[in-house]
Amino acid sequence: MSLAHGRPYLAIPGPSVMPDAVLRAMHRASPNIYAGELDEITASLIPDLADIARTKGKTAIYIGNGHAAWEAALVNTLSPGDKVLVPATGRFGLFWADMAVGLGIVPQIIDYGRSQPVDPQQIEDMLRADKAHEIKAVLATHVDTSTSVRNDISAIRAAMNAAGHPALLMADCIASLVCDRYEMDAWGVDVTLAASQKGLMVPPGLAFVWFNEKAAEVRAGKERVSRYWDWSPRVAPQRLSEYFCGTAPTHHVYGLRAALDMIKQEGLEAIWQRHELLARAVWAACEAWAQGGPLRLNVADPAHRGHEVTALSLGAPHGTALRTWLESKADVTLGIGLGMETPEDPKSDGFFRIGHMGHVNAHMVMGVLGTVQAGMSALDIPYGSGALDAAAAVMAEA
Ligand SMILES: *Cc1c(COP(=O)(O)O)cnc(C)c1O
């Protein structure tokens, strides 16, 4: 018997659930790309995008995914042979370092493993030791989606300042933007990266890079940047095509406009609070399950957990078995374990992730939690009692 009839639910950490308002905005005939409203709508996105990153700096939009944002940030500020410091707290930090390698940049990786946040003191010590200032940038990840570790970006800036080091601070906020509190200017970040398909609730296809005066000066000092990736013309466009170095991503523009309207209406502070409360409800359920079975939260300290994704372990092969049960029996898709391989579990089958980012509410989160519990029952995976009660009690705080 299958219970998988009704609205499917993609509970993964991006792409996230698309609101009906975004889908409706995109469901239309192709617009004129030479004149008319598309130009005005695109221009209207820029100040709203700057607001969600909490910056007075510039916003460049690319047709691309998160990897495109990574590459854009690197090619505008760095050159082959430059060194960068990469404090990695999961797979995405390591992937970004690998993007740098592909560009001839030399990453110095500090690997904090799979459950621990960045230690700002270590960043300070390493930057102090770099007396010749060979390190040109620190590539930090706000929330690493593979582990759900959240890093303290303002503490990393404080460490850089304490060391008196001039490197740029770049922050990958692809998972966290609009989900977790983030203040680009107040936290002293020079370059921020995001993509459309996570907290922004739009299909994959748009990448965003915000940069301040200091990063703009570094770009200005470079002899050349490949035409497509150069952020300079994108932030001073004379016509619609210059925002995107070619044809505008027509339907994404409409979708993003609708999403930003929703974000404005709810308000960033309220959105951050909603994500925090729903995350705490997920954690409360997981902690109750952990009392009587193998389920474990990947990050022990709640202060170091992101509010948009929760990485969990059940032991191989239970993580994959649970995901398969939820998908086939209930039409709920959970995130795979990513970067959690060990010799005993070469495919991360012991892990899974629950995405709770963007367009999510109490009943969606309760639905996922209830369905996870049903799956564990069906698969004879033991678990502690009271998980749904614990989640409901957190939600009642609202
Ligand atoms: C999703 C994600 C990426 C990669 O984004 P793609 O769109 O898959 O290229 C990078 N960093 C973080 C933190 C992410 O969550």
Coordinates of C-alpha atoms in Angstrom, one line a residue, residues 37-293:
E37 CA 8.5 45.9 -17.9
L38 CA 11.2 43.3 -17.7
D39 CA 13.8 46.1 -17.6
E40 CA 12.1 47.9 -14.8
I41 CA 11.5 44.7 -12.8
T42 CA 15.1 43.7 -13.1
A43 CA 16.2 47.1 -11.9
S44 CA 13.8 46.8 -8.9
L45 CA 15.4 43.5 -7.8
I46 CA 18.8 45.2 -7.1
P47 CA 17.9 47.3 -4.0
D48 CA 15.8 44.4 -2.5
L49 CA 18.7 42.0 -3.0
A50 CA 21.1 44.4 -1.3
D51 CA 18.6 44.6 1.6
I52 CA 18.4 40.8 2.2
A53 CA 22.2 40.7 2.4
R54 CA 22.1 43.7 4.6
T55 CA 24.6 45.7 2.6
K56 CA 25.1 49.0 0.9
G57 CA 27.5 47.4 -1.5
K58 CA 26.9 46.2 -5.1
T59 CA 24.9 43.3 -6.3
A60 CA 25.8 41.2 -9.4
I61 CA 23.4 38.6 -10.7
Y62 CA 24.6 35.7 -12.8
I63 CA 22.6 33.0 -14.7
G64 CA 24.0 30.0 -12.8
N65 CA 23.9 28.0 -9.6
G66 CA 25.9 28.2 -6.4
H67 CA 29.0 26.9 -8.2
A68 CA 28.7 29.9 -10.5
A69 CA 28.7 32.3 -7.5
W70 CA 31.8 30.6 -6.2
E71 CA 33.6 31.0 -9.5
A72 CA 32.4 34.6 -9.9
A73 CA 33.7 35.6 -6.4
L74 CA 37.1 34.0 -7.1
V75 CA 37.8 35.3 -10.6
N76 CA 37.0 38.9 -9.8
T77 CA 39.3 39.1 -6.8
L78 CA 42.1 36.6 -7.2
S79 CA 44.7 35.5 -9.7
P80 CA 46.6 32.2 -10.4
G81 CA 49.2 31.7 -7.7
D82 CA 47.4 33.7 -5.0
K83 CA 46.9 32.0 -1.7
V84 CA 43.6 31.7 0.1
L85 CA 42.7 30.4 3.6
V86 CA 39.7 28.0 3.6
P87 CA 38.4 27.0 7.0
A88 CA 36.1 24.0 5.9
T89 CA 33.3 22.6 8.1
G90 CA 31.9 20.2 5.5
R91 CA 31.8 19.3 1.9
F92 CA 30.8 22.7 0.5
G93 CA 33.9 24.4 2.0
L94 CA 36.1 21.8 0.4
F95 CA 34.3 22.1 -2.9
W96 CA 34.8 25.8 -3.0
A97 CA 38.5 25.2 -2.3
D98 CA 38.6 22.9 -5.2
M99 CA 37.0 25.5 -7.5
A100 CA 39.9 27.7 -6.5
V101 CA 42.4 25.0 -7.4
G102 CA 40.8 24.9 -10.9
L103 CA 41.7 28.6 -11.3
G104 CA 45.3 28.1 -10.2
I105 CA 44.6 29.6 -6.8
V106 CA 46.4 27.9 -3.9
P107 CA 44.1 27.0 -1.0
Q108 CA 45.4 26.4 2.5
I109 CA 42.6 24.3 4.0
I110 CA 41.9 24.0 7.7
D111 CA 39.6 21.1 7.9
Y112 CA 37.3 21.2 11.0
G113 CA 35.8 17.8 10.1
R114 CA 32.1 17.1 9.9
S115 CA 30.6 18.3 13.2
Q116 CA 32.7 21.2 14.5
P117 CA 32.6 25.0 13.6
V118 CA 35.5 27.1 12.6
D119 CA 37.8 28.2 15.5
P120 CA 38.4 31.9 15.0
Q121 CA 41.5 31.9 17.2
Q122 CA 43.2 29.5 14.7
I123 CA 42.3 31.8 11.9
E124 CA 43.9 34.7 13.8
D125 CA 47.0 32.7 14.5
M126 CA 47.4 31.6 10.9
L127 CA 47.0 35.1 9.6
R128 CA 49.5 36.5 12.1
A129 CA 52.0 33.9 10.9
D130 CA 51.5 35.1 7.3
K131 CA 53.8 38.1 7.7
A132 CA 54.2 38.7 4.0
H133 CA 50.5 38.8 3.5
E134 CA 50.5 36.1 0.9
I135 CA 47.0 35.1 1.8
K136 CA 44.7 37.2 -0.3
A137 CA 41.3 36.0 1.0
V138 CA 39.5 33.9 3.6
L139 CA 36.8 31.7 2.1
A140 CA 34.3 31.0 4.8
T141 CA 31.0 29.1 4.7
H142 CA 28.2 30.5 6.8
V143 CA 26.2 27.3 7.0
D144 CA 27.7 24.2 5.4
T145 CA 24.7 22.3 4.0
S146 CA 26.4 18.9 4.1
T147 CA 27.0 19.0 7.9
S148 CA 24.5 21.7 9.0
V149 CA 27.4 23.4 10.9
R150 CA 26.9 27.1 11.2
N151 CA 29.9 29.3 11.5
D152 CA 30.3 32.7 13.3
I153 CA 31.2 35.0 10.4
S154 CA 31.6 38.1 12.5
A155 CA 34.0 36.3 14.8
I156 CA 36.1 35.3 11.8
R157 CA 36.2 39.0 10.8
A158 CA 37.2 39.9 14.3
A159 CA 40.0 37.4 14.1
M160 CA 41.2 38.9 10.9
N161 CA 41.2 42.4 12.3
A162 CA 43.0 41.2 15.5
A163 CA 45.7 39.8 13.3
G164 CA 45.8 43.1 11.3
H165 CA 45.6 41.1 8.1
P166 CA 44.4 42.7 4.9
A167 CA 42.9 39.6 3.2
L168 CA 39.3 39.8 1.9
L169 CA 36.6 38.0 3.8
M170 CA 34.2 36.1 1.5
A171 CA 31.2 34.3 2.9
D172 CA 29.2 31.5 1.1
C173 CA 25.7 32.2 2.2
I174 CA 24.1 29.9 -0.4
A175 CA 22.2 27.9 2.1
S176 CA 21.8 30.4 4.8
L177 CA 20.7 33.7 3.2
V178 CA 17.2 34.7 4.2
C179 CA 17.1 31.7 6.7
D180 CA 19.7 32.6 9.3
R181 CA 20.6 36.1 10.5
Y182 CA 23.2 37.5 8.3
E183 CA 24.5 41.1 8.2
M184 CA 27.1 41.6 5.5
D185 CA 28.2 45.2 6.3
A186 CA 27.9 45.0 10.1
W187 CA 29.9 41.8 10.1
G188 CA 32.6 43.2 7.9
V189 CA 32.2 40.8 5.0
D190 CA 33.7 41.9 1.7
V191 CA 32.1 39.4 -0.7
T192 CA 28.8 37.5 -0.1
L193 CA 27.5 34.7 -2.3
A194 CA 24.0 33.1 -2.7
A195 CA 21.8 31.3 -5.2
S196 CA 18.1 31.4 -6.0
Q197 CA 17.0 27.9 -5.0
K198 CA 17.4 27.8 -1.2
G199 CA 16.1 30.5 1.1
L200 CA 15.0 32.6 -1.9
M201 CA 12.4 30.0 -3.0
V202 CA 13.1 30.4 -6.7
P203 CA 14.1 27.5 -9.0
P204 CA 17.9 26.9 -9.5
G205 CA 19.3 29.2 -12.1
L206 CA 20.4 32.5 -10.5
A207 CA 23.6 33.2 -8.6
F208 CA 24.2 36.4 -6.6
V209 CA 27.4 38.1 -5.6
W210 CA 27.5 41.1 -3.3
F211 CA 30.7 43.1 -2.9
N212 CA 31.9 46.2 -1.0
E213 CA 34.2 49.0 -1.9
K214 CA 37.3 47.1 -0.8
A215 CA 36.5 44.1 -3.0
A216 CA 35.7 46.5 -5.9
E217 CA 39.2 48.0 -5.5
V218 CA 40.8 44.6 -5.7
R219 CA 38.8 43.9 -8.9
A220 CA 39.9 47.3 -10.3
G221 CA 43.5 46.4 -9.7
K222 CA 43.3 43.3 -11.8
E223 CA 44.4 43.6 -15.4
R224 CA 41.6 41.5 -16.7
V225 CA 38.7 39.3 -15.8
S226 CA 37.0 37.0 -18.3
R227 CA 34.1 38.9 -19.9
Y228 CA 31.3 36.7 -18.7
W229 CA 32.4 36.6 -15.0
D230 CA 33.4 40.3 -14.7
W231 CA 31.1 41.8 -12.2
S232 CA 31.9 45.4 -13.1
P233 CA 29.5 45.8 -16.1
R234 CA 26.8 43.8 -14.3
V235 CA 26.6 46.4 -11.6
A236 CA 26.6 49.4 -13.9
P237 CA 24.2 48.3 -16.7
Q238 CA 23.2 50.6 -19.5
R239 CA 20.6 48.1 -20.8
L240 CA 18.9 45.0 -19.7
S241 CA 21.3 42.6 -21.4
E242 CA 24.2 44.0 -19.4
Y243 CA 22.9 42.8 -16.1
F244 CA 23.3 39.3 -17.4
C245 CA 26.0 39.5 -20.1
G246 CA 23.4 38.4 -22.7
T247 CA 19.7 37.4 -22.7
A248 CA 17.9 38.0 -19.4
P249 CA 16.7 34.9 -17.5
T250 CA 13.2 36.1 -18.2
H251 CA 11.0 33.8 -16.1
H252 CA 13.5 33.8 -13.2
V253 CA 13.2 37.6 -13.0
Y254 CA 9.4 37.3 -12.5
G255 CA 9.8 34.5 -10.0
L256 CA 12.4 36.4 -8.0
R257 CA 10.3 39.5 -8.0
A258 CA 7.4 37.5 -6.5
A259 CA 9.8 35.9 -3.9
L260 CA 11.3 39.2 -2.8
D261 CA 7.8 40.7 -2.4
M262 CA 6.9 37.8 -0.1
I263 CA 10.2 38.3 1.8
K264 CA 9.5 42.0 2.2
Q265 CA 6.0 41.4 3.3
E266 CA 7.0 38.9 6.1
G267 CA 10.1 40.9 7.0
L268 CA 13.6 39.5 7.4
E269 CA 13.6 39.5 11.2
A270 CA 10.3 37.5 11.2
I271 CA 11.6 35.1 8.6
W272 CA 14.8 34.5 10.7
Q273 CA 12.6 33.9 13.8
R274 CA 10.3 31.5 11.9
H275 CA 13.4 29.5 10.7
E276 CA 14.8 29.4 14.2
L277 CA 11.6 28.1 15.8
L278 CA 11.0 25.5 13.2
A279 CA 14.6 24.4 13.5
R280 CA 14.3 24.1 17.2
A281 CA 11.1 22.0 16.7
V282 CA 13.1 19.6 14.4
W283 CA 15.9 19.3 16.9
A284 CA 13.5 18.7 19.8
A285 CA 12.0 15.8 18.0
C286 CA 15.4 14.4 17.0
E287 CA 16.7 14.7 20.6
A288 CA 13.7 12.7 21.8
W289 CA 14.2 10.0 19.2
A290 CA 17.9 9.8 20.1
Q291 CA 17.0 8.9 23.7
G292 CA 15.8 5.4 22.6
G293 CA 17.6 4.5 19.4

